[in-house]
Amino acid sequence: MEGTINVLVDEKTGFGTFLVRKRYTHIGRNPQTGETMKITTRNAPVFKASKKFKKIVN
């Protein structure tokens, strides 16, 4: 995804990695009204599962 930065927060061996992704300011749209609006910069939590964890789950 364009305009994002990943910062390592915590990594659990065999489980996955937790990251904080910075979402920069961009233009969005309200789906109900169609009105465009400015969406401000924010941090969003992200989890990336390890191969080992995916294998156990599937």
Tab-separated table of C-alpha atoms in Angstrom:
chain	number	residue	atom	x	y	z
A	1	MET	CA	0.000	0.000	0.000
A	2	GLU	CA	1.456	3.333	-1.012
A	3	GLY	CA	2.251	5.936	1.609
A	4	THR	CA	2.771	3.656	4.602
A	5	ILE	CA	5.671	3.072	6.988
A	6	ASN	CA	6.084	-0.079	9.073
A	7	VAL	CA	7.554	0.081	12.581
A	8	LEU	CA	8.328	-3.183	14.373
A	9	VAL	CA	6.484	-3.355	17.694
A	10	ASP	CA	6.714	-6.972	18.844
A	11	GLU	CA	7.633	-10.313	17.343
A	12	LYS	CA	6.595	-13.643	18.854
A	13	THR	CA	8.570	-16.630	17.563
A	14	GLY	CA	6.292	-19.018	15.698
A	15	PHE	CA	3.254	-16.754	16.065
A	16	GLY	CA	3.755	-13.608	14.031
A	17	THR	CA	4.703	-9.958	14.069
A	18	PHE	CA	2.769	-6.986	15.384
A	19	LEU	CA	3.424	-3.711	13.581
A	20	VAL	CA	2.254	-0.119	13.701
A	21	ARG	CA	1.551	1.220	10.228
A	22	LYS	CA	1.353	4.972	9.775
A	23	ARG	CA	-1.481	5.904	7.421
A	24	TYR	CA	-0.855	9.303	5.869
A	25	THR	CA	-3.451	11.983	5.111
A	26	HIS	CA	-5.498	11.180	2.016
A	27	ILE	CA	-8.826	11.979	0.383
A	28	GLY	CA	-11.693	9.580	1.150
A	29	ARG	CA	-15.382	9.399	0.336
A	30	ASN	CA	-18.444	8.931	2.539
A	31	PRO	CA	-20.252	5.960	0.901
A	32	GLN	CA	-23.680	7.112	2.118
A	33	THR	CA	-23.543	10.673	0.837
A	34	GLY	CA	-20.768	10.514	-1.762
A	35	GLU	CA	-19.129	13.537	-0.119
A	36	THR	CA	-15.320	13.651	-0.346
A	37	MET	CA	-13.383	14.362	2.825
A	38	LYS	CA	-9.834	14.616	4.100
A	39	ILE	CA	-8.798	11.640	6.247
A	40	THR	CA	-6.085	12.650	8.721
A	41	THR	CA	-2.794	10.890	9.450
A	42	ARG	CA	-3.116	8.072	11.986
A	43	ASN	CA	-1.418	4.934	13.264
A	44	ALA	CA	-3.075	1.570	12.651
A	45	PRO	CA	-2.193	-1.781	14.281
A	46	VAL	CA	-1.249	-4.597	11.902
A	47	PHE	CA	-0.632	-8.310	12.533
A	48	LYS	CA	1.373	-10.453	10.133
A	49	ALA	CA	1.040	-14.178	10.872
A	50	SER	CA	4.115	-16.413	10.606
A	51	LYS	CA	4.275	-19.365	8.216
A	52	LYS	CA	4.226	-21.734	11.198
A	53	PHE	CA	1.052	-20.156	12.605
A	54	LYS	CA	-0.671	-20.201	9.194
A	55	LYS	CA	0.182	-23.896	8.804
A	56	ILE	CA	-1.363	-24.733	12.199
A	57	VAL	CA	-4.544	-22.758	11.475
A	58	ASN	CA	-5.046	-24.181	7.993
